[in-house]
Amino acid sequence: MKLTCQRKELNEALQILGTIVSPAGTRPLYSNVRLEATKEAVIVSATDLEVGAKLKIPVEKVGEEGVVLVPHSHFSAILRETTASDLEFTEENLVMDVRGGTSHFRILCEGVDEFEDVTGFGDGPAVEIDREALAEMIRLTAFAIAGEEGPFALRGVLLSISGKNIEMVGTDGRRLSRVKKKVNNPEDATMQGIVPRKTLDLLAKLPGDAGGALALRIEERQIAGATSKGELRGQLIEGQFPDYERVIPKSGKIKVDMPVAQFLSCVRQAALITTEEQPAMRLTIQPGKVLFEAESADVGSADIDMACDYQGEECSLLFNPKFLIDVLRAIAEEQVRFEVTDSENAVAMRAGHNFVHVLMPITEGAGSGR
Amino acid sequence: MTIKVLSEDVANKIAAGEVIERPASVVKELVENSLDAGAKRVEIELEQGGADLVRVVDDGCGMSRNDLALAFLSHATSKLTTADDLFSVTTLGFRGEALPSIGAVSRARIASRQAGNDEGGEIECAGGELSAVKVCGIPPGTMAEAHDLFFNVPARRKFLRSSPTELSYISEIVTRVALSRPGVSFLLRHNGREIFNLPASEVIEQRIEAFFGREISENMIPITSAGEDMNVRGFILPPGVDRARNRMQFAFVNGRYVRDVSISHAIAEAYRGLMAPKRHPVVFLFIDILPELVDVNVHPTKIEVRFRNRQAIHQRVQRAIRNALRESHHVPAAVASTTGHEPVMQSHVSVEPSTGGFEESRRESVRKALEGFFESHSPRESGPPPRYVHPAPQGADQTVNTSPPITKAHAQAATVRIQPSGADAQSAQGPRFFQIHDSYIVEETPDGVNIIDQHALHECLLYHEIRKRLREAPLMSQRLLVPEVVELTQAEFLAVQGLKEEFEKLGFELDDFGASSIVIRAFPQMLDQFAGARMFRDLLAQVADAEGSSSVADIADQLIKALACKGAVKAGQRLSPPQMKALLERRDRADYSRRCPHGRPTTFSLGLRDLQKEFERSG
């Protein structure tokens, strides 16, 4: 193999693949990246057998085609530390020479025979969505999914496509985010699957042209994505996603419009005083203002006011401030509509036309004689 | 001191103590008598957890009036006559101890009629005092009842637990008996309320479903292994449908529920490599063996047996289960043959059965099992290099829930350089610490080094924290968007009923849902993630294990321990530097931190002096 390639682009690709490759020592073969030189481009790919990505980098010149496995750790470190703008790679008998400026490295490589390469995007019905729109959808939903201790089916975002609509839902049983957008669906395909966190992160990062589209297809067990610069394929989570439609309140009794930035600031301030094990903050909506209160036996207390345009009866709820911070940080709009039914039922937070977040309050223990 | 021969009354009471421990033992003995009498229908009626009344009515062969007169006499039995018979016992009872024991410690009455006779007879025995046999009218069969158990042994009466607890013991006994005899219908009533009503059934599956719900019955895999002197059959559940305790392992030898170490061990061996750590498979085993190959006369309660050839039993059970697991694709070849990581991962991807006949849940269970396999094998055995602390202030990103994965480059750099550059910055900012094997925190102290078990420490802090908060107010409840329905066994259900108030104080919001399910509307906020039915059952199991704790306060304490254990970080869980820092800071503020609630130490300290000694430095 012999080629010359821009260091910066290859470095960026290796950074993305770094989130996929297996940590040192666990599965040696898959701590490598696969480097392939073809006539048109260099293709680097990595997989952990759950999710894999294949990225294409245009090259100045491919002297000789070839394919080899390179240890990701050293390869990416070299790309990061060297200073030359172009690097020249020459591989022979599983030893690769990397030259750039005054630097010269020799890296021991491995053959690709045993390596299970990432399957490409393939054929079949697919939809197209703006890359940035998809990244925004992921940002608005991925924070709400369950962690590693949570129920299996909730450890990912449910992605559904039907007609011109794409919808993503993430929930951990206490809160739920749903966002909808439009897609280009030339074959009118209907598809659905639960996409795990790591795959979502990669989908959001998959490089492409500015303003370009991402092609997406959900197969029976896998999700595939493709841009002009890369392809991705990952396993879906198999499980029963809960019937989420019925937990989204149709409309709350109390509706208050709040400026997101100020709301977030108030919650963060109140959160400074909460206890670590049971972080709780009281949010009280009164005519003309919203009051944020927190108290901790060990530390002290906090109360913060925010003016608002509300005339109606007073209503007070307890929340885990972390959950409010999560959603407020994700919202890009300036205003959020806060809808409350009562202190025990879910509140809905709506921003723009397409986003709703549902959050269950906490209560002071059922034993306290509610 | 003079030696006296005990009076018959005292001797009977002592003997009774071995057989009759609590109402559940009365139920067990009476129901076994009914089954030995060939009953097709057994009705059990209880009052106050059986302490006030246990009544068992059957439609068995009944007793003549002559037999009745002997029923309460010691070692009177219809089931064997010579000592040799002991080695080929086919009935459940045979020692002739049950009725005299019951008669000695309660106000007992038996009425019985044989099908051929026009009238029946009855006899009473109150605290060992026998009445004459009287004529009475009764349908064919036998009615045996014990009122006021231990009325004449106040010390024992005092040790009976609350009525729901005693009922849950009885329910467990009846469950075992009913599982061994699907052809017999059982009815259990407590204080007039029907608890089970199980019609006779040809197949055991229906009965299993009635007791344990569809999660179990729909995932069962039949096992069978026939041999000359022994048949093993039954059902097993795939890894994933498992429990935190081994109470859901039922073994019946010749129709008798037994607990046997070699059988338990065989089950564990068969599932080896498939279960997540500390999980136990669910198994229903029915072993038929020639009566002369098993000795059931080991203990008065007959729950232990002795096999002539334990090896053979062990082998047969293990093989039968292993084969069934393999045939149902639950033992991927890779797992069976090697502990290498790649093949397992591949099977993770491809083991999903391609036949569409498998239910979703079954597929998920495979996945879970493999996942569990990973949790237990990959991070610890592979020994990832220690991650040094970069104590960057957490700042704006404090709510991002995952720390950025450490790249291989970082990790390797850390192993190569003993003194990473980050360490210099560290020392300026307080104590140095890092995590090893994702389970322990190593911390530099002014005069040495601490090695901290992260789970034990966190559990200890949580335990004291919860107790402190509970003195002031109930714990906070996080409500669920979709309430979670949990199917429970009758015994678990009753345990929940008895502990409802305690659960609520801890932040659970529970409602009954049907006869043996509950619905969870809220859970303690302290549990950062609620993992549903499985976690709830684990909590219950831990509480149920607290044998011997009789007061509600003790049980509540057990529940707090269980909650602390569930809420604490696990061994094998990677912690970010800020998380470690927070944990250590909380320890510094806490009053107690040296031992976890179970009594295990949380910290192992090594002094500089010890180190100097080890390296033969003269300090």
PDB file of C-alpha atoms in Angstrom, chain B residues 320-546:
ATOM      1  CA  ALA B 320     -30.514 -32.920  31.511  1.00  0.00           C
ATOM      2  CA  ILE B 321     -30.450 -29.169  32.105  1.00  0.00           C
ATOM      3  CA  ARG B 322     -27.364 -28.553  30.020  1.00  0.00           C
ATOM      4  CA  ASN B 323     -28.831 -30.486  27.101  1.00  0.00           C
ATOM      5  CA  ALA B 324     -32.070 -28.549  27.247  1.00  0.00           C
ATOM      6  CA  LEU B 325     -30.191 -25.261  27.360  1.00  0.00           C
ATOM      7  CA  ARG B 326     -28.111 -26.277  24.417  1.00  0.00           C
ATOM      8  CA  GLU B 327     -31.037 -27.482  22.351  1.00  0.00           C
ATOM      9  CA  SER B 328     -32.865 -24.248  22.961  1.00  0.00           C
ATOM     10  CA  HIS B 329     -29.778 -22.307  21.887  1.00  0.00           C
ATOM     11  CA  HIS B 330     -29.115 -20.897  25.294  1.00  0.00           C
ATOM     12  CA  VAL B 331     -25.646 -22.355  25.462  1.00  0.00           C
ATOM     13  CA  PRO B 332     -23.744 -20.779  22.614  1.00  0.00           C
ATOM     14  CA  ALA B 333     -20.897 -23.021  21.614  1.00  0.00           C
ATOM     15  CA  ALA B 334     -18.411 -20.304  22.382  1.00  0.00           C
ATOM     16  CA  VAL B 335     -19.547 -19.932  25.946  1.00  0.00           C
ATOM     17  CA  ALA B 336     -19.446 -23.629  26.494  1.00  0.00           C
ATOM     18  CA  SER B 337     -15.966 -24.106  25.184  1.00  0.00           C
ATOM     19  CA  THR B 338     -13.936 -21.060  25.984  1.00  0.00           C
ATOM     20  CA  THR B 339     -13.848 -17.871  27.917  1.00  0.00           C
ATOM     21  CA  GLY B 340     -12.381 -15.899  25.041  1.00  0.00           C
ATOM     22  CA  HIS B 341     -14.130 -12.687  24.342  1.00  0.00           C
ATOM     23  CA  GLU B 342     -14.461 -12.551  20.618  1.00  0.00           C
ATOM     24  CA  PRO B 343     -16.506 -15.685  20.067  1.00  0.00           C
ATOM     25  CA  VAL B 344     -18.913 -14.638  22.774  1.00  0.00           C
ATOM     26  CA  MET B 345     -19.379 -11.299  21.181  1.00  0.00           C
ATOM     27  CA  GLN B 346     -20.073 -12.927  17.893  1.00  0.00           C
ATOM     28  CA  SER B 347     -22.682 -15.134  19.413  1.00  0.00           C
ATOM     29  CA  HIS B 348     -24.202 -12.030  20.880  1.00  0.00           C
ATOM     30  CA  VAL B 349     -24.761 -10.851  17.390  1.00  0.00           C
ATOM     31  CA  SER B 350     -25.773 -14.058  15.751  1.00  0.00           C
ATOM     32  CA  VAL B 351     -27.230 -16.311  18.422  1.00  0.00           C
ATOM     33  CA  GLU B 352     -30.724 -14.938  17.918  1.00  0.00           C
ATOM     34  CA  PRO B 353     -32.632 -17.952  16.733  1.00  0.00           C
ATOM     35  CA  SER B 354     -33.630 -17.569  13.159  1.00  0.00           C
ATOM     36  CA  THR B 355     -36.818 -19.542  13.542  1.00  0.00           C
ATOM     37  CA  GLY B 356     -39.551 -16.998  14.043  1.00  0.00           C
ATOM     38  CA  GLY B 357     -41.113 -19.158  16.718  1.00  0.00           C
ATOM     39  CA  PHE B 358     -39.284 -17.650  19.636  1.00  0.00           C
ATOM     40  CA  GLU B 359     -41.019 -15.030  21.677  1.00  0.00           C
ATOM     41  CA  GLU B 360     -39.535 -11.625  22.027  1.00  0.00           C
ATOM     42  CA  SER B 361     -38.919 -12.190  25.689  1.00  0.00           C
ATOM     43  CA  ARG B 362     -36.933 -15.292  25.069  1.00  0.00           C
ATOM     44  CA  ARG B 363     -34.653 -13.510  22.704  1.00  0.00           C
ATOM     45  CA  GLU B 364     -34.213 -10.776  25.187  1.00  0.00           C
ATOM     46  CA  SER B 365     -33.331 -13.285  27.825  1.00  0.00           C
ATOM     47  CA  VAL B 366     -30.520 -14.653  25.721  1.00  0.00           C
ATOM     48  CA  ARG B 367     -29.271 -11.195  25.245  1.00  0.00           C
ATOM     49  CA  LYS B 368     -29.456 -10.490  28.942  1.00  0.00           C
ATOM     50  CA  ALA B 369     -27.673 -13.685  29.751  1.00  0.00           C
ATOM     51  CA  LEU B 370     -24.853 -12.888  27.418  1.00  0.00           C
ATOM     52  CA  GLU B 371     -24.767  -9.399  28.695  1.00  0.00           C
ATOM     53  CA  GLY B 372     -24.483 -10.763  32.190  1.00  0.00           C
ATOM     54  CA  PHE B 373     -21.689 -12.984  31.027  1.00  0.00           C
ATOM     55  CA  PHE B 374     -19.889  -9.949  29.822  1.00  0.00           C
ATOM     56  CA  GLU B 375     -20.416  -7.989  32.947  1.00  0.00           C
ATOM     57  CA  SER B 376     -18.901 -10.762  34.931  1.00  0.00           C
ATOM     58  CA  HIS B 377     -16.023 -11.554  32.665  1.00  0.00           C
ATOM     59  CA  SER B 378     -14.761  -8.807  30.520  1.00  0.00           C
ATOM     60  CA  PRO B 379     -13.974  -5.815  32.650  1.00  0.00           C
ATOM     61  CA  ARG B 380     -12.401  -7.537  35.592  1.00  0.00           C
ATOM     62  CA  GLU B 381     -10.549 -10.410  34.087  1.00  0.00           C
ATOM     63  CA  SER B 382      -9.079  -8.348  31.376  1.00  0.00           C
ATOM     64  CA  GLY B 383      -7.788  -5.912  33.933  1.00  0.00           C
ATOM     65  CA  PRO B 384      -7.993  -2.535  32.291  1.00  0.00           C
ATOM     66  CA  PRO B 385      -5.176  -0.263  33.253  1.00  0.00           C
ATOM     67  CA  PRO B 386      -5.788   2.106  36.115  1.00  0.00           C
ATOM     68  CA  ARG B 387      -7.220   5.425  35.160  1.00  0.00           C
ATOM     69  CA  TYR B 388      -5.538   8.276  36.871  1.00  0.00           C
ATOM     70  CA  VAL B 389      -7.515  11.148  38.118  1.00  0.00           C
ATOM     71  CA  HIS B 390      -7.604  14.335  36.184  1.00  0.00           C
ATOM     72  CA  PRO B 391      -9.259  16.512  38.740  1.00  0.00           C
ATOM     73  CA  ALA B 392     -10.505  19.108  36.314  1.00  0.00           C
ATOM     74  CA  PRO B 393     -13.331  21.076  37.851  1.00  0.00           C
ATOM     75  CA  GLN B 394     -16.554  19.647  36.610  1.00  0.00           C
ATOM     76  CA  GLY B 395     -18.145  22.932  35.781  1.00  0.00           C
ATOM     77  CA  ALA B 396     -20.732  23.259  33.126  1.00  0.00           C
ATOM     78  CA  ASP B 397     -20.836  19.629  32.165  1.00  0.00           C
ATOM     79  CA  GLN B 398     -21.930  18.281  35.486  1.00  0.00           C
ATOM     80  CA  THR B 399     -25.210  16.996  34.170  1.00  0.00           C
ATOM     81  CA  VAL B 400     -23.835  15.028  31.289  1.00  0.00           C
ATOM     82  CA  ASN B 401     -24.329  11.531  32.488  1.00  0.00           C
ATOM     83  CA  THR B 402     -21.448   9.718  30.881  1.00  0.00           C
ATOM     84  CA  SER B 403     -17.866  10.680  31.154  1.00  0.00           C
ATOM     85  CA  PRO B 404     -16.085  10.674  27.814  1.00  0.00           C
ATOM     86  CA  PRO B 405     -14.677   7.241  27.120  1.00  0.00           C
ATOM     87  CA  ILE B 406     -10.991   7.009  27.720  1.00  0.00           C
ATOM     88  CA  THR B 407      -9.230   6.388  24.487  1.00  0.00           C
ATOM     89  CA  LYS B 408      -6.755   3.645  24.112  1.00  0.00           C
ATOM     90  CA  ALA B 409      -4.031   6.201  23.747  1.00  0.00           C
ATOM     91  CA  HIS B 410      -4.744   7.620  27.151  1.00  0.00           C
ATOM     92  CA  ALA B 411      -5.059   4.303  28.798  1.00  0.00           C
ATOM     93  CA  GLN B 412      -1.835   3.012  27.412  1.00  0.00           C
ATOM     94  CA  ALA B 413       0.023   6.111  28.239  1.00  0.00           C
ATOM     95  CA  ALA B 414      -1.052   5.618  31.822  1.00  0.00           C
ATOM     96  CA  THR B 415       0.304   2.094  31.992  1.00  0.00           C
ATOM     97  CA  VAL B 416       3.600   2.999  30.476  1.00  0.00           C
ATOM     98  CA  ARG B 417       4.391   6.015  32.544  1.00  0.00           C
ATOM     99  CA  ILE B 418       4.202   5.304  36.218  1.00  0.00           C
ATOM    100  CA  GLN B 419       4.184   8.996  36.952  1.00  0.00           C
ATOM    101  CA  PRO B 420       1.809  10.507  34.436  1.00  0.00           C
ATOM    102  CA  SER B 421       1.989  14.187  33.935  1.00  0.00           C
ATOM    103  CA  GLY B 422      -1.499  14.549  35.344  1.00  0.00           C
ATOM    104  CA  ALA B 423      -0.277  13.419  38.719  1.00  0.00           C
ATOM    105  CA  ASP B 424       1.731  16.552  39.317  1.00  0.00           C
ATOM    106  CA  ALA B 425      -1.280  18.705  38.838  1.00  0.00           C
ATOM    107  CA  GLN B 426      -3.157  16.387  41.139  1.00  0.00           C
ATOM    108  CA  SER B 427      -0.979  16.686  44.147  1.00  0.00           C
ATOM    109  CA  ALA B 428      -1.547  20.380  44.204  1.00  0.00           C
ATOM    110  CA  GLN B 429      -5.273  19.790  44.536  1.00  0.00           C
ATOM    111  CA  GLY B 430      -5.645  17.491  47.489  1.00  0.00           C
ATOM    112  CA  PRO B 431      -5.478  13.762  47.919  1.00  0.00           C
ATOM    113  CA  ARG B 432      -4.649  11.507  45.023  1.00  0.00           C
ATOM    114  CA  PHE B 433      -6.818   8.579  44.143  1.00  0.00           C
ATOM    115  CA  PHE B 434      -7.687   6.339  41.237  1.00  0.00           C
ATOM    116  CA  GLN B 435      -9.857   3.348  40.499  1.00  0.00           C
ATOM    117  CA  ILE B 436      -8.596  -0.169  39.887  1.00  0.00           C
ATOM    118  CA  HIS B 437     -10.484  -3.082  38.350  1.00  0.00           C
ATOM    119  CA  ASP B 438     -13.544  -0.849  38.207  1.00  0.00           C
ATOM    120  CA  SER B 439     -14.229  -1.926  41.773  1.00  0.00           C
ATOM    121  CA  TYR B 440     -11.742  -0.416  44.191  1.00  0.00           C
ATOM    122  CA  ILE B 441     -10.544   3.080  44.839  1.00  0.00           C
ATOM    123  CA  VAL B 442      -6.924   3.453  45.818  1.00  0.00           C
ATOM    124  CA  GLU B 443      -6.352   6.596  47.824  1.00  0.00           C
ATOM    125  CA  GLU B 444      -3.158   8.188  49.072  1.00  0.00           C
ATOM    126  CA  THR B 445      -3.339   9.191  52.728  1.00  0.00           C
ATOM    127  CA  PRO B 446      -0.833  11.252  54.737  1.00  0.00           C
ATOM    128  CA  ASP B 447       0.613   8.134  56.304  1.00  0.00           C
ATOM    129  CA  GLY B 448       0.002   5.433  53.735  1.00  0.00           C
ATOM    130  CA  VAL B 449      -2.616   4.239  51.345  1.00  0.00           C
ATOM    131  CA  ASN B 450      -6.307   3.205  51.564  1.00  0.00           C
ATOM    132  CA  ILE B 451      -7.870   0.606  49.336  1.00  0.00           C
ATOM    133  CA  ILE B 452     -11.602   1.118  49.333  1.00  0.00           C
ATOM    134  CA  ASP B 453     -14.335  -1.241  48.220  1.00  0.00           C
ATOM    135  CA  GLN B 454     -16.480   1.264  46.345  1.00  0.00           C
ATOM    136  CA  HIS B 455     -19.706  -0.685  46.706  1.00  0.00           C
ATOM    137  CA  ALA B 456     -19.282  -1.379  50.403  1.00  0.00           C
ATOM    138  CA  LEU B 457     -18.414   2.223  51.154  1.00  0.00           C
ATOM    139  CA  HIS B 458     -21.284   3.687  49.193  1.00  0.00           C
ATOM    140  CA  GLU B 459     -23.690   1.151  50.667  1.00  0.00           C
ATOM    141  CA  CYS B 460     -22.539   2.045  54.158  1.00  0.00           C
ATOM    142  CA  LEU B 461     -22.980   5.774  53.554  1.00  0.00           C
ATOM    143  CA  LEU B 462     -26.395   5.268  52.002  1.00  0.00           C
ATOM    144  CA  TYR B 463     -27.552   3.040  54.816  1.00  0.00           C
ATOM    145  CA  HIS B 464     -26.787   5.593  57.492  1.00  0.00           C
ATOM    146  CA  GLU B 465     -28.101   8.389  55.321  1.00  0.00           C
ATOM    147  CA  ILE B 466     -31.428   6.635  54.798  1.00  0.00           C
ATOM    148  CA  ARG B 467     -31.785   5.881  58.490  1.00  0.00           C
ATOM    149  CA  LYS B 468     -31.034   9.460  59.371  1.00  0.00           C
ATOM    150  CA  ARG B 469     -33.537  10.832  56.876  1.00  0.00           C
ATOM    151  CA  LEU B 470     -36.229   8.391  57.882  1.00  0.00           C
ATOM    152  CA  ARG B 471     -36.113   9.739  61.411  1.00  0.00           C
ATOM    153  CA  GLU B 472     -37.215  13.081  60.013  1.00  0.00           C
ATOM    154  CA  ALA B 473     -39.536  12.221  57.139  1.00  0.00           C
ATOM    155  CA  PRO B 474     -40.363   9.520  54.612  1.00  0.00           C
ATOM    156  CA  LEU B 475     -38.010   9.311  51.657  1.00  0.00           C
ATOM    157  CA  MET B 476     -38.721  11.141  48.439  1.00  0.00           C
ATOM    158  CA  SER B 477     -40.652   9.229  45.792  1.00  0.00           C
ATOM    159  CA  GLN B 478     -39.952   9.527  42.111  1.00  0.00           C
ATOM    160  CA  ARG B 479     -43.201   8.882  40.278  1.00  0.00           C
ATOM    161  CA  LEU B 480     -43.201   6.697  37.171  1.00  0.00           C
ATOM    162  CA  LEU B 481     -44.603   7.756  33.819  1.00  0.00           C
ATOM    163  CA  VAL B 482     -45.998   4.277  33.251  1.00  0.00           C
ATOM    164  CA  PRO B 483     -46.788   2.398  36.461  1.00  0.00           C
ATOM    165  CA  GLU B 484     -45.071  -0.964  36.495  1.00  0.00           C
ATOM    166  CA  VAL B 485     -47.061  -4.129  37.162  1.00  0.00           C
ATOM    167  CA  VAL B 486     -45.125  -6.837  38.995  1.00  0.00           C
ATOM    168  CA  GLU B 487     -46.395 -10.399  39.104  1.00  0.00           C
ATOM    169  CA  LEU B 488     -45.490 -11.963  42.421  1.00  0.00           C
ATOM    170  CA  THR B 489     -45.714 -15.389  43.932  1.00  0.00           C
ATOM    171  CA  GLN B 490     -48.378 -15.701  46.586  1.00  0.00           C
ATOM    172  CA  ALA B 491     -45.704 -15.753  49.270  1.00  0.00           C
ATOM    173  CA  GLU B 492     -44.078 -12.600  47.904  1.00  0.00           C
ATOM    174  CA  PHE B 493     -47.451 -10.919  47.563  1.00  0.00           C
ATOM    175  CA  LEU B 494     -48.287 -11.643  51.182  1.00  0.00           C
ATOM    176  CA  ALA B 495     -44.881 -10.419  52.270  1.00  0.00           C
ATOM    177  CA  VAL B 496     -45.563  -7.119  50.501  1.00  0.00           C
ATOM    178  CA  GLN B 497     -48.945  -6.825  52.199  1.00  0.00           C
ATOM    179  CA  GLY B 498     -47.291  -7.200  55.572  1.00  0.00           C
ATOM    180  CA  LEU B 499     -44.690  -4.562  54.777  1.00  0.00           C
ATOM    181  CA  LYS B 500     -46.736  -2.017  52.893  1.00  0.00           C
ATOM    182  CA  GLU B 501     -46.194   0.762  55.375  1.00  0.00           C
ATOM    183  CA  GLU B 502     -42.442   0.216  55.432  1.00  0.00           C
ATOM    184  CA  PHE B 503     -42.288   0.228  51.653  1.00  0.00           C
ATOM    185  CA  GLU B 504     -44.209   3.467  51.562  1.00  0.00           C
ATOM    186  CA  LYS B 505     -41.937   5.132  54.071  1.00  0.00           C
ATOM    187  CA  LEU B 506     -39.037   4.257  51.844  1.00  0.00           C
ATOM    188  CA  GLY B 507     -40.690   6.021  48.938  1.00  0.00           C
ATOM    189  CA  PHE B 508     -42.503   3.221  47.141  1.00  0.00           C
ATOM    190  CA  GLU B 509     -46.069   3.803  46.104  1.00  0.00           C
ATOM    191  CA  LEU B 510     -47.723   0.420  45.691  1.00  0.00           C
ATOM    192  CA  ASP B 511     -51.229  -0.745  44.882  1.00  0.00           C
ATOM    193  CA  ASP B 512     -52.660  -4.232  44.639  1.00  0.00           C
ATOM    194  CA  PHE B 513     -53.366  -5.330  41.130  1.00  0.00           C
ATOM    195  CA  GLY B 514     -55.392  -8.497  40.916  1.00  0.00           C
ATOM    196  CA  ALA B 515     -54.900 -11.423  43.237  1.00  0.00           C
ATOM    197  CA  SER B 516     -51.145 -11.617  43.297  1.00  0.00           C
ATOM    198  CA  SER B 517     -49.730  -8.680  41.368  1.00  0.00           C
ATOM    199  CA  ILE B 518     -48.905  -5.220  42.517  1.00  0.00           C
ATOM    200  CA  VAL B 519     -48.458  -2.043  40.599  1.00  0.00           C
ATOM    201  CA  ILE B 520     -45.592   0.302  41.416  1.00  0.00           C
ATOM    202  CA  ARG B 521     -46.470   3.939  40.859  1.00  0.00           C
ATOM    203  CA  ALA B 522     -43.429   5.519  42.435  1.00  0.00           C
ATOM    204  CA  PHE B 523     -40.071   4.324  43.703  1.00  0.00           C
ATOM    205  CA  PRO B 524     -37.471   5.785  46.057  1.00  0.00           C
ATOM    206  CA  GLN B 525     -35.740   8.675  44.353  1.00  0.00           C
ATOM    207  CA  MET B 526     -32.567   7.419  45.957  1.00  0.00           C
ATOM    208  CA  LEU B 527     -32.493   4.508  43.530  1.00  0.00           C
ATOM    209  CA  ASP B 528     -31.056   6.396  40.646  1.00  0.00           C
ATOM    210  CA  GLN B 529     -32.557   4.025  38.140  1.00  0.00           C
ATOM    211  CA  PHE B 530     -35.585   1.839  38.691  1.00  0.00           C
ATOM    212  CA  ALA B 531     -35.058  -1.463  36.931  1.00  0.00           C
ATOM    213  CA  GLY B 532     -38.617  -2.654  37.342  1.00  0.00           C
ATOM    214  CA  ALA B 533     -40.001  -5.980  38.446  1.00  0.00           C
ATOM    215  CA  ARG B 534     -36.651  -7.643  38.726  1.00  0.00           C
ATOM    216  CA  MET B 535     -35.245  -5.110  41.125  1.00  0.00           C
ATOM    217  CA  PHE B 536     -38.382  -5.168  43.243  1.00  0.00           C
ATOM    218  CA  ARG B 537     -38.252  -8.943  43.557  1.00  0.00           C
ATOM    219  CA  ASP B 538     -34.607  -8.768  44.545  1.00  0.00           C
ATOM    220  CA  LEU B 539     -35.497  -6.341  47.308  1.00  0.00           C
ATOM    221  CA  LEU B 540     -38.202  -8.681  48.541  1.00  0.00           C
ATOM    222  CA  ALA B 541     -35.867 -11.635  48.455  1.00  0.00           C
ATOM    223  CA  GLN B 542     -33.317  -9.831  50.568  1.00  0.00           C
ATOM    224  CA  VAL B 543     -35.970  -8.976  53.118  1.00  0.00           C
ATOM    225  CA  ALA B 544     -37.321 -12.525  53.123  1.00  0.00           C
ATOM    226  CA  ASP B 545     -33.849 -13.831  53.792  1.00  0.00           C
ATOM    227  CA  ALA B 546     -33.708 -12.027  57.085  1.00  0.00           C
TER     228      ALA B 546
END
